[in-house]
mmCIF file of C-alpha atoms and ligand atoms in Angstrom:
data_model
loop_
_atom_site.group_PDB
_atom_site.id
_atom_site.type_symbol
_atom_site.label_atom_id
_atom_site.label_comp_id
_atom_site.label_asym_id
_atom_site.label_seq_id
_atom_site.Cartn_x
_atom_site.Cartn_y
_atom_site.Cartn_z
ATOM 1 C CA UNK A 1 -26.319 -85.619 152.939
ATOM 2 C CA UNK A 2 -22.522 -85.649 152.656
ATOM 3 C CA UNK A 3 -20.584 -84.392 149.648
ATOM 4 C CA UNK A 4 -20.311 -87.733 147.860
ATOM 5 C CA UNK A 5 -23.990 -88.539 148.392
ATOM 6 C CA UNK A 6 -24.893 -85.108 147.093
ATOM 7 C CA UNK A 7 -22.663 -85.518 144.075
ATOM 8 C CA UNK A 8 -24.134 -88.966 143.291
ATOM 9 C CA UNK A 9 -27.685 -87.698 143.650
ATOM 10 C CA UNK A 10 -27.144 -84.690 141.408
ATOM 11 C CA UNK A 11 -25.416 -86.833 138.773
ATOM 12 C CA UNK A 12 -28.264 -89.375 138.860
ATOM 13 C CA UNK A 13 -30.836 -86.641 138.462
ATOM 14 C CA UNK A 14 -28.974 -84.874 135.632
ATOM 15 C CA UNK A 15 -28.524 -88.208 133.835
ATOM 16 C CA UNK A 16 -32.156 -89.230 134.164
ATOM 17 C CA UNK A 17 -33.933 -85.965 133.435
ATOM 18 C CA UNK A 18 -35.184 -85.863 129.848
ATOM 19 C CA UNK A 19 -33.971 -82.944 127.754
ATOM 20 C CA UNK A 20 -35.855 -80.537 125.539
ATOM 21 C CA UNK A 21 -33.161 -79.719 122.968
ATOM 22 C CA UNK A 22 -34.185 -76.206 121.963
ATOM 23 C CA UNK A 23 -31.974 -75.662 118.911
ATOM 24 C CA UNK A 24 -30.896 -78.336 116.453
ATOM 25 C CA UNK A 25 -30.607 -78.758 112.698
ATOM 26 C CA UNK A 26 -32.362 -82.130 112.774
ATOM 27 C CA UNK A 27 -35.572 -82.901 110.920
ATOM 28 C CA UNK A 28 -38.474 -85.138 111.729
ATOM 29 C CA UNK A 29 -38.682 -88.330 109.638
ATOM 30 C CA UNK A 30 -41.270 -86.883 107.213
ATOM 31 C CA UNK A 31 -38.420 -84.829 105.744
ATOM 32 C CA UNK A 32 -36.808 -88.034 104.436
ATOM 33 C CA UNK A 33 -33.175 -87.498 103.416
ATOM 34 C CA UNK A 34 -32.965 -84.195 105.285
ATOM 35 C CA UNK A 35 -32.773 -86.171 108.536
ATOM 36 C CA UNK A 36 -29.092 -87.142 108.565
ATOM 37 C CA UNK A 37 -27.762 -90.111 110.545
ATOM 38 C CA UNK A 38 -25.137 -92.827 110.450
ATOM 39 C CA UNK A 39 -21.374 -93.061 110.348
ATOM 40 C CA UNK A 40 -20.765 -91.282 107.033
ATOM 41 C CA UNK A 41 -22.872 -88.277 108.024
ATOM 42 C CA UNK A 42 -21.142 -88.218 111.401
ATOM 43 C CA UNK A 43 -17.777 -88.096 109.667
ATOM 44 C CA UNK A 44 -18.612 -85.371 107.181
ATOM 45 C CA UNK A 45 -19.920 -83.034 109.918
ATOM 46 C CA UNK A 46 -18.548 -79.591 109.081
ATOM 47 C CA UNK A 47 -16.757 -79.384 112.440
ATOM 48 C CA UNK A 48 -14.675 -82.409 111.386
ATOM 49 C CA UNK A 49 -14.133 -81.240 107.832
ATOM 50 C CA UNK A 50 -12.576 -78.017 109.135
ATOM 51 C CA UNK A 51 -10.234 -80.101 111.299
ATOM 52 C CA UNK A 52 -9.372 -82.605 108.563
ATOM 53 C CA UNK A 53 -8.339 -79.823 106.197
ATOM 54 C CA UNK A 54 -5.624 -78.854 108.644
ATOM 55 C CA UNK A 55 -3.886 -82.088 107.659
ATOM 56 C CA UNK A 56 -4.972 -83.011 104.148
ATOM 57 C CA UNK A 57 -3.391 -81.177 101.248
ATOM 58 C CA UNK A 58 -6.162 -81.854 98.727
ATOM 59 C CA UNK A 59 -7.554 -78.699 97.048
ATOM 60 C CA UNK A 60 -10.974 -77.794 98.508
ATOM 61 C CA UNK A 61 -12.809 -78.265 95.208
ATOM 62 C CA UNK A 62 -11.433 -81.751 94.759
ATOM 63 C CA UNK A 63 -12.656 -82.709 98.213
ATOM 64 C CA UNK A 64 -16.147 -81.361 97.542
ATOM 65 C CA UNK A 65 -16.302 -83.205 94.230
ATOM 66 C CA UNK A 66 -15.890 -86.553 95.997
ATOM 67 C CA UNK A 67 -18.906 -88.670 96.925
ATOM 68 C CA UNK A 68 -19.922 -88.495 100.603
ATOM 69 C CA UNK A 69 -18.492 -91.952 101.328
ATOM 70 C CA UNK A 70 -15.036 -90.925 100.021
ATOM 71 C CA UNK A 71 -15.122 -87.693 101.999
ATOM 72 C CA UNK A 72 -16.014 -89.685 105.094
ATOM 73 C CA UNK A 73 -13.102 -92.081 104.471
ATOM 74 C CA UNK A 74 -10.689 -89.185 104.120
ATOM 75 C CA UNK A 75 -11.875 -87.664 107.404
ATOM 76 C CA UNK A 76 -11.728 -91.057 109.121
ATOM 77 C CA UNK A 77 -8.214 -91.810 107.898
ATOM 78 C CA UNK A 78 -6.933 -88.344 108.682
ATOM 79 C CA UNK A 79 -8.495 -87.639 112.051
ATOM 80 C CA UNK A 80 -9.053 -91.109 113.509
ATOM 81 C CA UNK A 81 -6.297 -93.311 112.064
ATOM 82 C CA UNK A 82 -3.380 -90.992 111.399
ATOM 83 C CA UNK A 83 -3.890 -88.992 114.614
ATOM 84 C CA UNK A 84 -5.653 -89.577 117.914
ATOM 85 C CA UNK A 85 -9.203 -88.201 117.854
ATOM 86 C CA UNK A 86 -8.923 -85.894 120.844
ATOM 87 C CA UNK A 87 -10.667 -82.755 119.603
ATOM 88 C CA UNK A 88 -14.203 -82.308 120.938
ATOM 89 C CA UNK A 89 -15.835 -83.098 117.587
ATOM 90 C CA UNK A 90 -13.677 -86.215 117.098
ATOM 91 C CA UNK A 91 -14.210 -87.360 120.657
ATOM 92 C CA UNK A 92 -17.923 -86.951 119.982
ATOM 93 C CA UNK A 93 -17.821 -89.625 117.289
ATOM 94 C CA UNK A 94 -16.004 -92.038 119.617
ATOM 95 C CA UNK A 95 -18.463 -91.372 122.466
ATOM 96 C CA UNK A 96 -21.422 -91.843 120.153
ATOM 97 C CA UNK A 97 -20.170 -95.136 118.707
ATOM 98 C CA UNK A 98 -19.278 -96.430 122.149
ATOM 99 C CA UNK A 99 -22.691 -95.535 123.594
ATOM 100 C CA UNK A 100 -24.310 -97.286 120.625
ATOM 101 C CA UNK A 101 -22.476 -100.422 121.717
ATOM 102 C CA UNK A 102 -19.899 -100.514 118.922
ATOM 103 C CA UNK A 103 -16.337 -101.655 119.458
ATOM 104 C CA UNK A 104 -14.399 -98.475 118.758
ATOM 105 C CA UNK A 105 -10.965 -99.945 119.374
ATOM 106 C CA UNK A 106 -11.244 -102.023 116.193
ATOM 107 C CA UNK A 107 -11.124 -98.767 114.163
ATOM 108 C CA UNK A 108 -12.980 -100.612 111.422
ATOM 109 C CA UNK A 109 -14.991 -98.270 109.209
ATOM 110 C CA UNK A 110 -16.364 -101.086 107.050
ATOM 111 C CA UNK A 111 -17.766 -102.895 110.107
ATOM 112 C CA UNK A 112 -19.262 -99.645 111.377
ATOM 113 C CA UNK A 113 -20.974 -99.029 108.057
ATOM 114 C CA UNK A 114 -22.418 -102.549 108.106
ATOM 115 C CA UNK A 115 -23.849 -101.996 111.573
ATOM 116 C CA UNK A 116 -25.571 -98.750 110.606
ATOM 117 C CA UNK A 117 -26.947 -100.247 107.387
ATOM 118 C CA UNK A 118 -29.149 -102.594 109.417
ATOM 119 C CA UNK A 119 -31.242 -99.787 110.904
ATOM 120 C CA UNK A 120 -34.476 -98.212 109.682
ATOM 121 C CA UNK A 121 -34.710 -94.440 110.221
ATOM 122 C CA UNK A 122 -37.760 -94.516 112.517
ATOM 123 C CA UNK A 123 -36.323 -97.196 114.816
ATOM 124 C CA UNK A 124 -32.955 -95.541 114.882
ATOM 125 C CA UNK A 125 -34.502 -92.202 115.762
ATOM 126 C CA UNK A 126 -36.249 -93.697 118.792
ATOM 127 C CA UNK A 127 -33.053 -95.526 119.760
ATOM 128 C CA UNK A 128 -30.908 -92.371 119.613
ATOM 129 C CA UNK A 129 -33.411 -90.239 121.517
ATOM 130 C CA UNK A 130 -33.537 -92.913 124.199
ATOM 131 C CA UNK A 131 -29.766 -93.200 124.577
ATOM 132 C CA UNK A 132 -29.329 -89.427 124.508
ATOM 133 C CA UNK A 133 -32.115 -88.913 127.064
ATOM 134 C CA UNK A 134 -33.776 -86.369 124.785
ATOM 135 C CA UNK A 135 -37.573 -86.168 124.718
ATOM 136 C CA UNK A 136 -38.141 -83.185 122.439
ATOM 137 C CA UNK A 137 -36.131 -81.691 119.624
ATOM 138 C CA UNK A 138 -36.613 -78.250 118.137
ATOM 139 C CA UNK A 139 -35.815 -78.123 114.434
ATOM 140 C CA UNK A 140 -34.471 -75.124 112.513
ATOM 141 C CA UNK A 141 -37.061 -74.556 109.815
ATOM 142 C CA UNK A 142 -36.401 -72.187 106.971
ATOM 143 C CA UNK A 143 -38.982 -71.324 104.317
ATOM 144 C CA UNK A 144 -35.994 -70.172 102.261
ATOM 145 C CA UNK A 145 -34.700 -73.739 101.979
ATOM 146 C CA UNK A 146 -36.158 -75.170 98.775
ATOM 147 C CA UNK A 147 -36.010 -78.827 99.790
ATOM 148 C CA UNK A 148 -37.568 -78.173 103.136
ATOM 149 C CA UNK A 149 -40.240 -75.796 101.835
ATOM 150 C CA UNK A 150 -41.531 -78.439 99.454
ATOM 151 C CA UNK A 151 -42.135 -80.862 102.343
ATOM 152 C CA UNK A 152 -44.105 -78.309 104.347
ATOM 153 C CA UNK A 153 -46.174 -77.404 101.320
ATOM 154 C CA UNK A 154 -46.974 -81.045 100.615
ATOM 155 C CA UNK A 155 -48.131 -81.494 104.235
ATOM 156 C CA UNK A 156 -47.543 -84.393 106.639
ATOM 157 C CA UNK A 157 -48.547 -85.644 110.075
ATOM 158 C CA UNK A 158 -46.304 -84.138 112.708
ATOM 159 C CA UNK A 159 -44.103 -86.239 114.946
ATOM 160 C CA UNK A 160 -44.874 -84.867 118.398
ATOM 161 C CA UNK A 161 -41.260 -85.297 119.501
ATOM 162 C CA UNK A 162 -40.281 -82.463 117.163
ATOM 163 C CA UNK A 163 -41.066 -78.763 117.434
ATOM 164 C CA UNK A 164 -40.141 -75.921 115.091
ATOM 165 C CA UNK A 165 -38.202 -72.698 115.130
ATOM 166 C CA UNK A 166 -38.843 -70.317 112.227
ATOM 167 C CA UNK A 167 -35.486 -69.295 110.820
ATOM 168 C CA UNK A 168 -35.435 -65.964 109.003
ATOM 169 C CA UNK A 169 -31.775 -65.043 108.343
ATOM 170 C CA UNK A 170 -32.301 -64.101 104.676
ATOM 171 C CA UNK A 171 -35.235 -61.838 105.543
ATOM 172 C CA UNK A 172 -33.266 -59.776 108.034
ATOM 173 C CA UNK A 173 -29.818 -59.948 106.469
ATOM 174 C CA UNK A 174 -30.383 -60.129 102.720
ATOM 175 C CA UNK A 175 -33.422 -58.032 101.897
ATOM 176 C CA UNK A 176 -32.726 -57.472 98.143
ATOM 177 C CA UNK A 177 -32.573 -61.233 97.530
ATOM 178 C CA UNK A 178 -35.556 -61.870 99.816
ATOM 179 C CA UNK A 179 -37.792 -59.432 97.902
ATOM 180 C CA UNK A 180 -37.345 -61.522 94.783
ATOM 181 C CA UNK A 181 -38.153 -64.766 96.568
ATOM 182 C CA UNK A 182 -41.214 -63.414 98.335
ATOM 183 C CA UNK A 183 -42.562 -62.054 95.055
ATOM 184 C CA UNK A 184 -42.010 -65.460 93.462
ATOM 185 C CA UNK A 185 -44.181 -66.929 96.234
ATOM 186 C CA UNK A 186 -47.025 -64.462 95.708
ATOM 187 C CA UNK A 187 -46.270 -61.773 98.303
ATOM 188 C CA UNK A 188 -46.531 -58.279 96.813
ATOM 189 C CA UNK A 189 -43.377 -56.737 98.187
ATOM 190 C CA UNK A 190 -41.093 -54.085 96.736
ATOM 191 C CA UNK A 191 -37.564 -53.080 97.713
ATOM 192 C CA UNK A 192 -38.687 -49.644 98.940
ATOM 193 C CA UNK A 193 -40.378 -50.942 102.086
ATOM 194 C CA UNK A 194 -43.794 -49.317 101.706
ATOM 195 C CA UNK A 195 -46.799 -49.911 103.987
ATOM 196 C CA UNK A 196 -48.014 -52.493 101.493
ATOM 197 C CA UNK A 197 -44.669 -54.285 101.659
ATOM 198 C CA UNK A 198 -44.721 -54.302 105.461
ATOM 199 C CA UNK A 199 -48.178 -55.902 105.399
ATOM 200 C CA UNK A 200 -47.080 -58.497 102.902
ATOM 201 C CA UNK A 201 -43.957 -59.498 104.829
ATOM 202 C CA UNK A 202 -46.118 -59.831 107.941
ATOM 203 C CA UNK A 203 -48.457 -62.072 105.937
ATOM 204 C CA UNK A 204 -45.457 -64.188 104.930
ATOM 205 C CA UNK A 205 -44.414 -64.559 108.585
ATOM 206 C CA UNK A 206 -47.968 -65.379 109.632
ATOM 207 C CA UNK A 207 -48.299 -68.059 106.973
ATOM 208 C CA UNK A 208 -45.056 -69.742 108.013
ATOM 209 C CA UNK A 209 -45.597 -69.356 111.738
ATOM 210 C CA UNK A 210 -48.848 -71.257 111.307
ATOM 211 C CA UNK A 211 -47.551 -73.785 108.787
ATOM 212 C CA UNK A 212 -44.675 -74.946 110.919
ATOM 213 C CA UNK A 213 -46.282 -74.180 114.314
ATOM 214 C CA UNK A 214 -43.270 -72.073 115.276
ATOM 215 C CA UNK A 215 -42.172 -71.943 118.917
ATOM 216 C CA UNK A 216 -39.973 -68.918 118.226
ATOM 217 C CA UNK A 217 -38.460 -66.936 115.357
ATOM 218 C CA UNK A 218 -34.701 -67.118 115.029
ATOM 219 C CA UNK A 219 -31.848 -65.333 113.322
ATOM 220 C CA UNK A 220 -28.055 -65.555 113.446
ATOM 221 C CA UNK A 221 -26.254 -62.212 113.394
ATOM 222 C CA UNK A 222 -22.788 -61.029 112.377
ATOM 223 C CA UNK A 223 -20.484 -59.471 115.005
ATOM 224 C CA UNK A 224 -21.032 -55.966 113.618
ATOM 225 C CA UNK A 225 -24.824 -56.150 113.855
ATOM 226 C CA UNK A 226 -26.205 -52.975 115.369
ATOM 227 C CA UNK A 227 -29.565 -51.893 116.655
ATOM 228 C CA UNK A 228 -30.725 -49.243 116.113
ATOM 229 C CA UNK A 229 -29.023 -48.738 112.795
ATOM 230 C CA UNK A 230 -29.628 -46.847 109.610
ATOM 231 C CA UNK A 231 -29.939 -49.959 107.512
ATOM 232 C CA UNK A 232 -33.051 -51.874 106.690
ATOM 233 C CA UNK A 233 -32.609 -54.418 109.474
ATOM 234 C CA UNK A 234 -33.916 -51.898 112.014
ATOM 235 C CA UNK A 235 -37.053 -51.215 109.948
ATOM 236 C CA UNK A 236 -37.588 -54.931 109.497
ATOM 237 C CA UNK A 237 -37.233 -55.556 113.209
ATOM 238 C CA UNK A 238 -39.373 -52.666 114.416
ATOM 239 C CA UNK A 239 -42.093 -52.780 111.779
ATOM 240 C CA UNK A 240 -42.343 -56.429 110.891
ATOM 241 C CA UNK A 241 -40.551 -59.040 112.966
ATOM 242 C CA UNK A 242 -41.007 -57.845 116.527
ATOM 243 C CA UNK A 243 -44.650 -56.771 116.057
ATOM 244 C CA UNK A 244 -45.285 -60.193 114.534
ATOM 245 C CA UNK A 245 -43.630 -61.928 117.502
ATOM 246 C CA UNK A 246 -45.759 -59.853 119.846
ATOM 247 C CA UNK A 247 -48.978 -60.693 118.045
ATOM 248 C CA UNK A 248 -48.210 -64.389 118.097
ATOM 249 C CA UNK A 249 -46.723 -64.411 121.607
ATOM 250 C CA UNK A 250 -43.428 -65.794 120.305
ATOM 251 C CA UNK A 251 -39.889 -65.102 121.513
ATOM 252 C CA UNK A 252 -37.336 -63.807 119.045
ATOM 253 C CA UNK A 253 -34.096 -65.794 119.244
ATOM 254 C CA UNK A 254 -30.804 -64.151 118.342
ATOM 255 C CA UNK A 255 -27.574 -66.075 117.838
ATOM 256 C CA UNK A 256 -24.943 -63.383 117.832
ATOM 257 C CA UNK A 257 -21.359 -63.217 116.624
ATOM 258 C CA UNK A 258 -21.021 -65.407 113.540
ATOM 259 C CA UNK A 259 -18.886 -64.172 110.641
ATOM 260 C CA UNK A 260 -20.216 -66.110 107.707
ATOM 261 C CA UNK A 261 -17.866 -67.291 105.011
ATOM 262 C CA UNK A 262 -14.521 -66.315 106.517
ATOM 263 C CA UNK A 263 -13.147 -69.026 104.259
ATOM 264 C CA UNK A 264 -15.863 -69.638 101.652
ATOM 265 C CA UNK A 265 -13.951 -72.544 100.101
ATOM 266 C CA UNK A 266 -14.723 -74.516 103.250
ATOM 267 C CA UNK A 267 -18.467 -74.030 102.650
ATOM 268 C CA UNK A 268 -20.476 -74.760 105.842
ATOM 269 C CA UNK A 269 -17.185 -75.216 107.694
ATOM 270 C CA UNK A 270 -15.949 -71.785 106.662
ATOM 271 C CA UNK A 271 -17.750 -69.566 109.188
ATOM 272 C CA UNK A 272 -15.867 -67.690 111.898
ATOM 273 C CA UNK A 273 -16.479 -65.754 115.077
ATOM 274 C CA UNK A 274 -16.221 -62.208 116.349
ATOM 275 C CA UNK A 275 -17.298 -60.396 119.503
ATOM 276 C CA UNK A 276 -20.796 -59.046 118.927
ATOM 277 C CA UNK A 277 -21.979 -55.593 119.960
ATOM 278 C CA UNK A 278 -23.959 -56.348 123.048
ATOM 279 C CA UNK A 279 -25.482 -52.844 123.104
ATOM 280 C CA UNK A 280 -27.608 -54.001 120.170
ATOM 281 C CA UNK A 281 -29.236 -56.666 122.337
ATOM 282 C CA UNK A 282 -29.503 -54.285 125.264
ATOM 283 C CA UNK A 283 -31.321 -51.749 123.089
ATOM 284 C CA UNK A 284 -33.669 -54.380 121.714
ATOM 285 C CA UNK A 285 -34.573 -55.676 125.174
ATOM 286 C CA UNK A 286 -35.101 -52.144 126.395
ATOM 287 C CA UNK A 287 -37.051 -50.763 123.404
ATOM 288 C CA UNK A 288 -39.210 -53.870 123.110
ATOM 289 C CA UNK A 289 -39.979 -54.650 126.710
ATOM 290 C CA UNK A 290 -43.157 -56.467 125.666
ATOM 291 C CA UNK A 291 -41.206 -58.809 123.420
ATOM 292 C CA UNK A 292 -39.217 -61.770 124.686
ATOM 293 C CA UNK A 293 -35.706 -62.523 123.457
ATOM 294 C CA UNK A 294 -33.723 -65.746 123.512
ATOM 295 C CA UNK A 295 -30.026 -65.159 123.073
ATOM 296 C CA UNK A 296 -26.731 -66.952 122.746
ATOM 297 C CA UNK A 297 -23.378 -65.545 121.659
ATOM 298 C CA UNK A 298 -20.558 -67.250 119.830
ATOM 299 C CA UNK A 299 -17.528 -65.498 121.239
ATOM 300 C CA UNK A 300 -16.089 -66.262 124.638
ATOM 301 C CA UNK A 301 -15.575 -62.537 125.266
ATOM 302 C CA UNK A 302 -19.281 -61.695 125.167
ATOM 303 C CA UNK A 303 -20.488 -64.367 127.615
ATOM 304 C CA UNK A 304 -20.140 -62.208 130.690
ATOM 305 C CA UNK A 305 -21.964 -59.209 129.178
ATOM 306 C CA UNK A 306 -24.744 -61.535 128.095
ATOM 307 C CA UNK A 307 -25.230 -62.738 131.680
ATOM 308 C CA UNK A 308 -25.215 -59.179 132.977
ATOM 309 C CA UNK A 309 -27.824 -58.191 130.397
ATOM 310 C CA UNK A 310 -30.035 -61.053 131.545
ATOM 311 C CA UNK A 311 -29.856 -59.651 135.073
ATOM 312 C CA UNK A 312 -31.189 -56.336 133.741
ATOM 313 C CA UNK A 313 -33.880 -57.579 131.415
ATOM 314 C CA UNK A 314 -36.329 -60.282 132.416
ATOM 315 C CA UNK A 315 -37.501 -60.435 128.802
ATOM 316 C CA UNK A 316 -34.130 -61.989 127.928
ATOM 317 C CA UNK A 317 -33.472 -65.714 128.266
ATOM 318 C CA UNK A 318 -29.908 -66.915 127.776
ATOM 319 C CA UNK A 319 -29.383 -70.283 126.122
ATOM 320 C CA UNK A 320 -26.766 -72.736 124.914
ATOM 321 C CA UNK A 321 -23.024 -72.945 124.456
ATOM 322 C CA UNK A 322 -23.040 -72.406 120.735
ATOM 323 C CA UNK A 323 -20.679 -74.099 118.262
ATOM 324 C CA UNK A 324 -17.111 -72.907 119.080
ATOM 325 C CA UNK A 325 -18.074 -72.525 122.739
ATOM 326 C CA UNK A 326 -19.439 -76.076 122.832
ATOM 327 C CA UNK A 327 -16.174 -77.540 124.142
ATOM 328 C CA UNK A 328 -15.819 -78.839 127.714
ATOM 329 C CA UNK A 329 -13.438 -76.175 129.013
ATOM 330 C CA UNK A 330 -15.684 -73.337 127.853
ATOM 331 C CA UNK A 331 -18.962 -75.067 128.739
ATOM 332 C CA UNK A 332 -17.627 -75.468 132.257
ATOM 333 C CA UNK A 333 -16.613 -71.823 132.510
ATOM 334 C CA UNK A 334 -19.757 -70.436 130.879
ATOM 335 C CA UNK A 335 -22.191 -72.679 132.736
ATOM 336 C CA UNK A 336 -20.685 -71.818 136.110
ATOM 337 C CA UNK A 337 -20.714 -68.123 135.272
ATOM 338 C CA UNK A 338 -24.360 -68.327 134.289
ATOM 339 C CA UNK A 339 -25.390 -70.221 137.418
ATOM 340 C CA UNK A 340 -23.527 -67.663 139.521
ATOM 341 C CA UNK A 341 -24.957 -64.629 137.765
ATOM 342 C CA UNK A 342 -28.459 -65.670 136.766
ATOM 343 C CA UNK A 343 -29.173 -68.766 138.800
ATOM 344 C CA UNK A 344 -31.647 -71.202 137.315
ATOM 345 C CA UNK A 345 -33.505 -68.960 134.839
ATOM 346 C CA UNK A 346 -31.319 -70.086 131.955
ATOM 347 C CA UNK A 347 -31.145 -72.932 129.440
ATOM 348 C CA UNK A 348 -27.445 -73.742 129.632
ATOM 349 C CA UNK A 349 -27.222 -75.997 126.615
ATOM 350 C CA UNK A 350 -28.656 -76.916 123.234
ATOM 351 C CA UNK A 351 -27.047 -79.481 120.944
ATOM 352 C CA UNK A 352 -27.029 -77.797 117.518
ATOM 353 C CA UNK A 353 -26.926 -81.394 116.241
ATOM 354 C CA UNK A 354 -26.964 -81.693 112.465
ATOM 355 C CA UNK A 355 -26.749 -85.474 112.504
ATOM 356 C CA UNK A 356 -29.184 -87.422 114.673
ATOM 357 C CA UNK A 357 -26.538 -89.570 116.372
ATOM 358 C CA UNK A 358 -24.758 -86.424 117.596
ATOM 359 C CA UNK A 359 -27.505 -85.963 120.177
ATOM 360 C CA UNK A 360 -25.818 -88.783 122.067
ATOM 361 C CA UNK A 361 -22.428 -87.182 122.490
ATOM 362 C CA UNK A 362 -23.520 -83.573 122.745
ATOM 363 C CA UNK A 363 -25.672 -84.402 125.783
ATOM 364 C CA UNK A 364 -23.313 -87.053 127.135
ATOM 365 C CA UNK A 365 -20.474 -84.553 127.236
ATOM 366 C CA UNK A 366 -22.590 -81.810 128.768
ATOM 367 C CA UNK A 367 -24.311 -83.711 131.561
ATOM 368 C CA UNK A 368 -21.273 -84.385 133.804
ATOM 369 C CA UNK A 369 -20.167 -80.757 133.506
ATOM 370 C CA UNK A 370 -23.586 -79.545 134.576
ATOM 371 C CA UNK A 371 -23.763 -82.108 137.387
ATOM 372 C CA UNK A 372 -20.377 -81.075 138.740
ATOM 373 C CA UNK A 373 -21.173 -77.358 138.590
ATOM 374 C CA UNK A 374 -24.521 -77.864 140.312
ATOM 375 C CA UNK A 375 -23.004 -80.108 142.977
ATOM 376 C CA UNK A 376 -20.466 -77.415 143.831
ATOM 377 C CA UNK A 377 -23.201 -74.810 144.135
ATOM 378 C CA UNK A 378 -25.393 -77.004 146.347
ATOM 379 C CA UNK A 379 -22.370 -77.979 148.451
ATOM 380 C CA UNK A 380 -21.666 -74.277 149.132
ATOM 381 C CA UNK A 381 -25.196 -73.954 150.471
ATOM 382 C CA UNK A 382 -25.051 -77.127 152.542
ATOM 383 C CA UNK A 383 -21.782 -75.972 154.129
ATOM 384 C CA UNK A 384 -23.731 -73.008 155.448
ATOM 385 C CA UNK A 385 -26.620 -74.920 156.883
ATOM 386 C CA UNK A 386 -29.034 -74.936 153.924
ATOM 387 C CA UNK A 387 -30.716 -78.242 153.183
ATOM 388 C CA UNK A 388 -31.002 -79.433 149.608
ATOM 389 C CA UNK A 389 -33.718 -82.019 149.064
ATOM 390 C CA UNK A 390 -34.035 -84.426 146.164
ATOM 391 C CA UNK A 391 -37.162 -82.557 145.132
ATOM 392 C CA UNK A 392 -35.186 -79.317 144.968
ATOM 393 C CA UNK A 393 -32.585 -80.970 142.776
ATOM 394 C CA UNK A 394 -35.162 -82.515 140.466
ATOM 395 C CA UNK A 395 -37.016 -79.216 140.067
ATOM 396 C CA UNK A 396 -33.837 -77.284 139.307
ATOM 397 C CA UNK A 397 -32.501 -79.804 136.815
ATOM 398 C CA UNK A 398 -35.851 -79.991 135.009
ATOM 399 C CA UNK A 399 -35.720 -76.211 134.671
ATOM 400 C CA UNK A 400 -32.192 -76.231 133.292
ATOM 401 C CA UNK A 401 -32.910 -78.948 130.747
ATOM 402 C CA UNK A 402 -35.939 -77.321 129.149
ATOM 403 C CA UNK A 403 -38.424 -76.327 131.848
ATOM 404 C CA UNK A 404 -37.211 -72.746 132.180
ATOM 405 C CA UNK A 405 -37.292 -72.356 128.393
ATOM 406 C CA UNK A 406 -40.879 -73.600 128.158
ATOM 407 C CA UNK A 407 -41.947 -71.272 130.962
ATOM 408 C CA UNK A 408 -40.183 -68.338 129.344
ATOM 409 C CA UNK A 409 -41.896 -69.025 126.009
ATOM 410 C CA UNK A 410 -45.292 -69.074 127.731
ATOM 411 C CA UNK A 411 -44.720 -66.053 129.963
HETATM 412 O O1 FIX B 1 -26.629 -70.641 112.485
HETATM 413 C C1 FIX B 1 -26.706 -71.694 113.124
HETATM 414 O O2 FIX B 1 -27.763 -72.142 113.579
HETATM 415 C C2 FIX B 1 -25.412 -72.443 113.345
HETATM 416 O O3 FIX B 1 -25.581 -73.288 114.412
HETATM 417 C C3 FIX B 1 -24.983 -73.138 112.090
HETATM 418 O O4 FIX B 1 -24.953 -72.204 111.052
HETATM 419 C C4 FIX B 1 -23.634 -73.820 112.180
HETATM 420 O O5 FIX B 1 -23.283 -74.261 110.896
HETATM 421 C C5 FIX B 1 -23.599 -74.974 113.120
HETATM 422 O O6 FIX B 1 -23.931 -76.058 112.747
HETATM 423 C C6 FIX B 1 -23.129 -74.779 114.440
HETATM 424 O O7 FIX B 1 -23.159 -75.644 115.286
HETATM 425 ZN ZN1 ZN B 2 -27.496 -73.853 114.749
#
């Protein structure tokens, strides 16, 4: 196989292999309005709002007081009409519309809205998954979200294309507030963290692990998160969360390095980044060798340490180019570094989609980068006499797009 045949074969395989998207903020249709889709939701994505505010002079509060359609128009006018939409998040909207078959060069928001209005959620969901080449989507499910909790408590028939991750940020990061909520829901917890409280928090985790059929537990952590530490997070991890994960055979996923509310006026768009303390993850992997950890970090600076840690601890699985690293230049750098340092035991991408249609661009933008990186690696081998078969390529790509994650979760 020569270089161009190899490149074509890898690209074909990467394009055709269905993805298991292991971290999103999408919901299955039973959640009704919580499943966002369509042009207005695409335009009010918090990535775009942050960018639009660099141009518009409107006070934050006045923007938030506008109806969604007006906010969307402001973003559209600012980022798509008054400037060229070259940022990754803007480009994503153009890619998505184009792949849906819409004529983007008309720049006609009214026509776009008309097109979307013709769809029913269920049909559109199937359509988007098909175009994106995604076969399974893991939701972020939080019992602390009132709207979402009500749906789980009501009960519904699961859509097998969706799986669940149990999100527990408030439990680990805001214990005083969480005590109040848990008590409200009938768990007999107190702030002092007694044996009784430990049992009750475990009961809470058990109830929700079963209710949502969790594939993993997940938390996002600030850059200064430390383990071990003197604060309550260490007690919660060692006495409640990690024992629970062990009992239920579930990985614990950490998303490290987010500084919440750097600019609170921007709401969801106001979070920032900082280099996380990687010793915390190292200590967790080492102290809890019978637990499994999924990890991604938000800062560029910590990507190399994360790969090195994965070489030391087989109970650590690296995933995704998260949020501010989900831009082509960094995906390229990070993905190549991961392939070079940890080979194929990694899940190089997740979408983090908040709006269904975003699955299309997030995966469309990632696939060629992965294909190119893999082609280069295979070509290095071929140059030295190794043969790469189509079965090898298919196996490797399946692993990278979800297979390695599934195996890690079952191990
Ligand atoms: O914590 C998370 O799961 C983050 O992905 C979100 O908080 C963030 O708002 C986001 O959408 C990033 O892509
Ligand atoms: Zn997320």
